[in-house]
PDB file of C-alpha atoms in Angstrom:
ATOM      1  CA  MET A 278     150.911 113.517 -14.582  1.00  0.00           C
ATOM      2  CA  ASN A 279     148.166 112.661 -12.081  1.00  0.00           C
ATOM      3  CA  ALA A 280     146.631 115.077  -9.656  1.00  0.00           C
ATOM      4  CA  ASP A 281     148.504 113.692  -6.627  1.00  0.00           C
ATOM      5  CA  ALA A 282     151.888 114.045  -8.375  1.00  0.00           C
ATOM      6  CA  SER A 283     151.034 117.566  -9.469  1.00  0.00           C
ATOM      7  CA  SER A 284     149.951 118.721  -6.029  1.00  0.00           C
ATOM      8  CA  SER A 285     153.076 117.107  -4.348  1.00  0.00           C
ATOM      9  CA  ARG A 286     155.239 118.880  -6.764  1.00  0.00           C
ATOM     10  CA  SER A 287     153.854 122.258  -6.241  1.00  0.00           C
ATOM     11  CA  ALA A 288     153.899 121.721  -2.439  1.00  0.00           C
ATOM     12  CA  ALA A 289     157.665 120.927  -2.568  1.00  0.00           C
ATOM     13  CA  GLN A 290     158.695 123.561  -5.062  1.00  0.00           C
ATOM     14  CA  PRO A 291     156.598 126.309  -6.594  1.00  0.00           C
ATOM     15  CA  TYR A 292     156.284 126.453 -10.280  1.00  0.00           C
ATOM     16  CA  GLU A 293     158.370 129.002 -12.068  1.00  0.00           C
ATOM     17  CA  PRO A 294     158.335 129.207 -15.912  1.00  0.00           C
ATOM     18  CA  LEU A 295     161.564 128.589 -17.689  1.00  0.00           C
ATOM     19  CA  VAL A 296     162.286 131.904 -19.373  1.00  0.00           C
ATOM     20  CA  LEU A 297     165.573 133.241 -20.908  1.00  0.00           C
ATOM     21  CA  ASP A 298     166.993 136.509 -19.466  1.00  0.00           C
ATOM     22  CA  GLN A 299     166.625 138.817 -22.521  1.00  0.00           C
ATOM     23  CA  ASN A 300     168.904 141.486 -20.868  1.00  0.00           C
ATOM     24  CA  ALA A 301     171.774 139.010 -20.640  1.00  0.00           C
ATOM     25  CA  ILE A 302     171.110 137.949 -24.241  1.00  0.00           C
ATOM     26  CA  ASP A 303     171.285 141.595 -25.331  1.00  0.00           C
ATOM     27  CA  ALA A 304     174.437 142.209 -23.341  1.00  0.00           C
ATOM     28  CA  ALA A 305     176.077 139.132 -25.047  1.00  0.00           C
ATOM     29  CA  GLY A 306     175.634 140.788 -28.472  1.00  0.00           C
ATOM     30  CA  LYS A 307     178.002 143.611 -27.324  1.00  0.00           C
ATOM     31  CA  SER A 308     181.731 143.696 -26.627  1.00  0.00           C
ATOM     32  CA  LEU A 309     182.517 141.288 -29.403  1.00  0.00           C
ATOM     33  CA  ASP A 310     186.290 141.511 -28.634  1.00  0.00           C
ATOM     34  CA  GLU A 311     185.554 139.332 -25.574  1.00  0.00           C
ATOM     35  CA  GLY A 312     184.936 136.303 -27.784  1.00  0.00           C
ATOM     36  CA  ALA A 313     183.086 133.590 -25.892  1.00  0.00           C
ATOM     37  CA  VAL A 314     183.227 135.507 -22.592  1.00  0.00           C
ATOM     38  CA  THR A 315     179.870 137.196 -22.016  1.00  0.00           C
ATOM     39  CA  PRO A 316     178.941 139.492 -19.143  1.00  0.00           C
ATOM     40  CA  SER A 317     177.239 136.677 -17.384  1.00  0.00           C
ATOM     41  CA  TYR A 318     180.755 135.214 -16.394  1.00  0.00           C
ATOM     42  CA  GLY A 319     180.497 137.953 -13.756  1.00  0.00           C
ATOM     43  CA  PRO A 320     183.229 138.968 -11.484  1.00  0.00           C
ATOM     44  CA  TRP A 321     184.735 135.419 -11.229  1.00  0.00           C
ATOM     45  CA  ARG A 322     186.567 135.244 -14.519  1.00  0.00           C
ATOM     46  CA  ASP A 323     189.811 136.486 -13.109  1.00  0.00           C
ATOM     47  CA  ASP A 324     189.530 134.150 -10.034  1.00  0.00           C
ATOM     48  CA  VAL A 325     188.889 131.197 -12.475  1.00  0.00           C
ATOM     49  CA  VAL A 326     191.927 132.154 -14.612  1.00  0.00           C
ATOM     50  CA  LYS A 327     194.102 132.223 -11.486  1.00  0.00           C
ATOM     51  CA  LEU A 328     192.780 128.855 -10.350  1.00  0.00           C
ATOM     52  CA  LEU A 329     193.446 127.472 -13.815  1.00  0.00           C
ATOM     53  CA  ASN A 330     196.996 128.910 -13.939  1.00  0.00           C
ATOM     54  CA  ASP A 331     197.786 127.207 -10.592  1.00  0.00           C
ATOM     55  CA  ALA A 332     196.337 123.985 -12.063  1.00  0.00           C
ATOM     56  CA  LEU A 333     198.510 124.468 -15.199  1.00  0.00           C
ATOM     57  CA  ALA A 334     201.548 124.822 -13.082  1.00  0.00           C
ATOM     58  CA  THR A 335     200.697 121.627 -11.145  1.00  0.00           C
ATOM     59  CA  GLU A 336     200.197 119.651 -14.397  1.00  0.00           C
ATOM     60  CA  LEU A 337     203.416 120.850 -15.772  1.00  0.00           C
ATOM     61  CA  VAL A 338     205.367 119.941 -12.641  1.00  0.00           C
ATOM     62  CA  CYS A 339     203.661 116.560 -12.772  1.00  0.00           C
ATOM     63  CA  VAL A 340     204.847 116.169 -16.363  1.00  0.00           C
ATOM     64  CA  LEU A 341     208.429 116.880 -15.289  1.00  0.00           C
ATOM     65  CA  ARG A 342     208.298 114.566 -12.305  1.00  0.00           C
ATOM     66  CA  TYR A 343     206.765 111.663 -14.324  1.00  0.00           C
ATOM     67  CA  LYS A 344     209.349 112.269 -17.099  1.00  0.00           C
ATOM     68  CA  ARG A 345     212.247 112.228 -14.586  1.00  0.00           C
ATOM     69  CA  HIS A 346     210.889 108.968 -13.050  1.00  0.00           C
ATOM     70  CA  TYR A 347     210.352 107.455 -16.492  1.00  0.00           C
ATOM     71  CA  PHE A 348     214.014 107.963 -17.431  1.00  0.00           C
ATOM     72  CA  THR A 349     215.580 107.106 -14.151  1.00  0.00           C
ATOM     73  CA  ALA A 350     213.500 104.169 -12.924  1.00  0.00           C
ATOM     74  CA  ASN A 351     215.530 101.018 -12.545  1.00  0.00           C
ATOM     75  CA  GLY A 352     215.053  97.501 -11.176  1.00  0.00           C
ATOM     76  CA  VAL A 353     213.457  94.286 -12.140  1.00  0.00           C
ATOM     77  CA  GLU A 354     209.967  95.761 -12.253  1.00  0.00           C
ATOM     78  CA  SER A 355     210.942  99.169 -13.604  1.00  0.00           C
ATOM     79  CA  PRO A 356     210.193  98.717 -17.289  1.00  0.00           C
ATOM     80  CA  ALA A 357     206.448  98.184 -16.681  1.00  0.00           C
ATOM     81  CA  ILE A 358     206.290 101.008 -14.090  1.00  0.00           C
ATOM     82  CA  ALA A 359     208.434 103.339 -16.052  1.00  0.00           C
ATOM     83  CA  GLU A 360     206.107 102.892 -19.087  1.00  0.00           C
ATOM     84  CA  GLU A 361     203.182 103.826 -16.890  1.00  0.00           C
ATOM     85  CA  PHE A 362     205.048 106.930 -15.733  1.00  0.00           C
ATOM     86  CA  LEU A 363     205.406 107.903 -19.397  1.00  0.00           C
ATOM     87  CA  VAL A 364     201.721 107.350 -20.054  1.00  0.00           C
ATOM     88  CA  HIS A 365     200.883 109.493 -17.098  1.00  0.00           C
ATOM     89  CA  ALA A 366     203.305 112.202 -18.298  1.00  0.00           C
ATOM     90  CA  ASN A 367     201.653 112.351 -21.651  1.00  0.00           C
ATOM     91  CA  GLU A 368     198.163 112.555 -20.108  1.00  0.00           C
ATOM     92  CA  GLU A 369     199.239 115.256 -17.617  1.00  0.00           C
ATOM     93  CA  SER A 370     200.648 117.163 -20.661  1.00  0.00           C
ATOM     94  CA  ALA A 371     197.322 116.897 -22.322  1.00  0.00           C
ATOM     95  CA  HIS A 372     195.595 118.264 -19.259  1.00  0.00           C
ATOM     96  CA  ALA A 373     197.961 121.236 -19.297  1.00  0.00           C
ATOM     97  CA  ASP A 374     197.121 121.903 -22.941  1.00  0.00           C
ATOM     98  CA  ARG A 375     193.378 121.881 -22.260  1.00  0.00           C
ATOM     99  CA  ILE A 376     193.810 124.164 -19.219  1.00  0.00           C
ATOM    100  CA  ALA A 377     195.990 126.618 -21.218  1.00  0.00           C
ATOM    101  CA  GLU A 378     193.415 126.608 -24.039  1.00  0.00           C
ATOM    102  CA  ARG A 379     190.693 127.502 -21.559  1.00  0.00           C
ATOM    103  CA  ILE A 380     192.619 130.238 -19.981  1.00  0.00           C
ATOM    104  CA  VAL A 381     192.950 131.758 -23.347  1.00  0.00           C
ATOM    105  CA  GLN A 382     189.285 131.380 -24.106  1.00  0.00           C
ATOM    106  CA  LEU A 383     188.586 133.152 -20.920  1.00  0.00           C
ATOM    107  CA  GLY A 384     190.739 136.138 -22.037  1.00  0.00           C
ATOM    108  CA  GLY A 385     193.716 135.258 -19.804  1.00  0.00           C
ATOM    109  CA  GLU A 386     197.310 134.317 -20.435  1.00  0.00           C
ATOM    110  CA  PRO A 387     198.529 130.934 -19.544  1.00  0.00           C
ATOM    111  CA  ASP A 388     201.608 131.319 -17.283  1.00  0.00           C
ATOM    112  CA  PHE A 389     204.305 128.827 -18.510  1.00  0.00           C
ATOM    113  CA  ALA A 390     207.253 130.715 -16.778  1.00  0.00           C
ATOM    114  CA  PRO A 391     209.539 128.019 -15.429  1.00  0.00           C
ATOM    115  CA  THR A 392     210.617 130.260 -12.587  1.00  0.00           C
ATOM    116  CA  HIS A 393     206.988 130.321 -11.192  1.00  0.00           C
ATOM    117  CA  LEU A 394     206.002 126.715 -11.634  1.00  0.00           C
ATOM    118  CA  LEU A 395     207.040 125.303  -8.270  1.00  0.00           C
ATOM    119  CA  GLU A 396     205.600 128.453  -6.431  1.00  0.00           C
ATOM    120  CA  ARG A 397     202.149 127.959  -7.975  1.00  0.00           C
ATOM    121  CA  SER A 398     201.999 124.095  -8.167  1.00  0.00           C
ATOM    122  CA  HIS A 399     199.951 122.173  -5.702  1.00  0.00           C
ATOM    123  CA  ALA A 400     202.131 119.099  -6.129  1.00  0.00           C
ATOM    124  CA  ALA A 401     205.858 118.841  -5.475  1.00  0.00           C
ATOM    125  CA  TYR A 402     208.671 117.783  -7.865  1.00  0.00           C
ATOM    126  CA  ASP A 403     210.438 114.663  -6.812  1.00  0.00           C
ATOM    127  CA  GLU A 404     214.006 113.333  -7.382  1.00  0.00           C
ATOM    128  CA  SER A 405     213.601 109.927  -5.753  1.00  0.00           C
ATOM    129  CA  THR A 406     215.788 107.226  -7.131  1.00  0.00           C
ATOM    130  CA  ASP A 407     214.058 104.246  -5.423  1.00  0.00           C
ATOM    131  CA  LEU A 408     211.239 102.825  -7.638  1.00  0.00           C
ATOM    132  CA  GLN A 409     208.770 102.441  -4.663  1.00  0.00           C
ATOM    133  CA  ALA A 410     209.593 106.089  -3.502  1.00  0.00           C
ATOM    134  CA  MET A 411     208.858 107.188  -7.099  1.00  0.00           C
ATOM    135  CA  VAL A 412     205.491 105.454  -7.123  1.00  0.00           C
ATOM    136  CA  ARG A 413     204.717 106.900  -3.692  1.00  0.00           C
ATOM    137  CA  ALA A 414     205.619 110.460  -4.683  1.00  0.00           C
ATOM    138  CA  ASN A 415     203.467 110.207  -7.755  1.00  0.00           C
ATOM    139  CA  LEU A 416     200.535 108.784  -5.748  1.00  0.00           C
ATOM    140  CA  VAL A 417     200.784 111.641  -3.287  1.00  0.00           C
ATOM    141  CA  ALA A 418     200.754 114.185  -6.174  1.00  0.00           C
ATOM    142  CA  GLU A 419     197.688 112.408  -7.797  1.00  0.00           C
ATOM    143  CA  ARG A 420     195.870 112.491  -4.491  1.00  0.00           C
ATOM    144  CA  ILE A 421     196.636 116.189  -4.133  1.00  0.00           C
ATOM    145  CA  ALA A 422     195.494 116.777  -7.689  1.00  0.00           C
ATOM    146  CA  VAL A 423     192.252 114.930  -6.905  1.00  0.00           C
ATOM    147  CA  GLU A 424     191.679 117.137  -3.869  1.00  0.00           C
ATOM    148  CA  THR A 425     192.459 120.420  -5.582  1.00  0.00           C
ATOM    149  CA  TYR A 426     190.391 119.640  -8.639  1.00  0.00           C
ATOM    150  CA  ARG A 427     187.413 118.695  -6.306  1.00  0.00           C
ATOM    151  CA  GLN A 428     187.741 122.007  -4.515  1.00  0.00           C
ATOM    152  CA  MET A 429     187.949 123.991  -7.780  1.00  0.00           C
ATOM    153  CA  ILE A 430     184.923 122.273  -9.125  1.00  0.00           C
ATOM    154  CA  ALA A 431     182.996 123.151  -5.972  1.00  0.00           C
ATOM    155  CA  LEU A 432     184.196 126.723  -6.098  1.00  0.00           C
ATOM    156  CA  ILE A 433     183.380 127.251  -9.664  1.00  0.00           C
ATOM    157  CA  GLY A 434     179.986 125.488  -9.521  1.00  0.00           C
ATOM    158  CA  ASP A 435     177.592 127.124 -11.929  1.00  0.00           C
ATOM    159  CA  LYS A 436     179.713 130.263 -12.376  1.00  0.00           C
ATOM    160  CA  ASP A 437     181.542 128.715 -15.354  1.00  0.00           C
ATOM    161  CA  PRO A 438     180.000 125.358 -16.563  1.00  0.00           C
ATOM    162  CA  THR A 439     182.505 124.915 -19.360  1.00  0.00           C
ATOM    163  CA  THR A 440     185.447 125.094 -17.064  1.00  0.00           C
ATOM    164  CA  ARG A 441     183.750 122.963 -14.459  1.00  0.00           C
ATOM    165  CA  ARG A 442     183.091 120.170 -17.057  1.00  0.00           C
ATOM    166  CA  MET A 443     186.704 120.302 -18.211  1.00  0.00           C
ATOM    167  CA  LEU A 444     187.927 120.058 -14.552  1.00  0.00           C
ATOM    168  CA  GLU A 445     185.496 117.050 -13.994  1.00  0.00           C
ATOM    169  CA  ASP A 446     187.065 115.316 -16.952  1.00  0.00           C
ATOM    170  CA  ILE A 447     190.578 115.961 -15.640  1.00  0.00           C
ATOM    171  CA  LEU A 448     189.523 114.883 -12.213  1.00  0.00           C
ATOM    172  CA  SER A 449     188.362 111.537 -13.570  1.00  0.00           C
ATOM    173  CA  ASP A 450     191.809 110.923 -15.123  1.00  0.00           C
ATOM    174  CA  GLU A 451     193.593 111.937 -11.911  1.00  0.00           C
ATOM    175  CA  GLU A 452     191.433 109.492  -9.847  1.00  0.00           C
ATOM    176  CA  GLU A 453     192.309 106.760 -12.439  1.00  0.00           C
ATOM    177  CA  HIS A 454     196.003 107.619 -12.175  1.00  0.00           C
ATOM    178  CA  ALA A 455     195.844 107.362  -8.333  1.00  0.00           C
ATOM    179  CA  ASP A 456     194.216 103.982  -8.512  1.00  0.00           C
ATOM    180  CA  GLU A 457     196.813 102.663 -10.983  1.00  0.00           C
ATOM    181  CA  LEU A 458     199.714 103.963  -8.794  1.00  0.00           C
ATOM    182  CA  LYS A 459     198.122 102.447  -5.692  1.00  0.00           C
ATOM    183  CA  ASP A 460     198.263  99.041  -7.470  1.00  0.00           C
ATOM    184  CA  TRP A 461     201.974  99.461  -7.993  1.00  0.00           C
ATOM    185  CA  LEU A 462     202.786 100.116  -4.371  1.00  0.00           C
ATOM    186  CA  GLY A 463     204.420  96.991  -2.984  1.00  0.00           C
ATOM    187  CA  HIS A 464     205.390  95.498  -6.244  1.00  0.00           C
TER     188      HIS A 464
END
């Protein structure tokens, strides 16, 4: 690095050495019954588990909505669109599995109780019988999922990088679903 680059870096941001926090490392060696959850997760673990349980409910409601639409879609264009509904249902189910696994890793309990799913879900269930209404309802749900995952990612930030990365992966899938559904509108 030349002298000009070095001096501009130090003027913009003072140099701080990259040093690990030995106290945090020592604390991680204790409380072995917590598994991967170390004290550095701080007070946010319960909040993250709640966010994830709400996301789990949303994914499960989406699976049920997509499955219903898959089995009840009818019309000339319905076989191709119904097949897409099934693909999305399976992908939403995989999201639910990942979220439930992460909840357990964080020491929480995934809430699969059917009586609470609609209360906690960000997206609605839909019983449309018209194919375009089905596509529209699923597009609305995907857009809601995109927004809620974006907000969760922002809220979690650096507090839980593993959960944030998982949510970023799921968000990418949800954005893809929304784009695919948008393409089906008007067909």
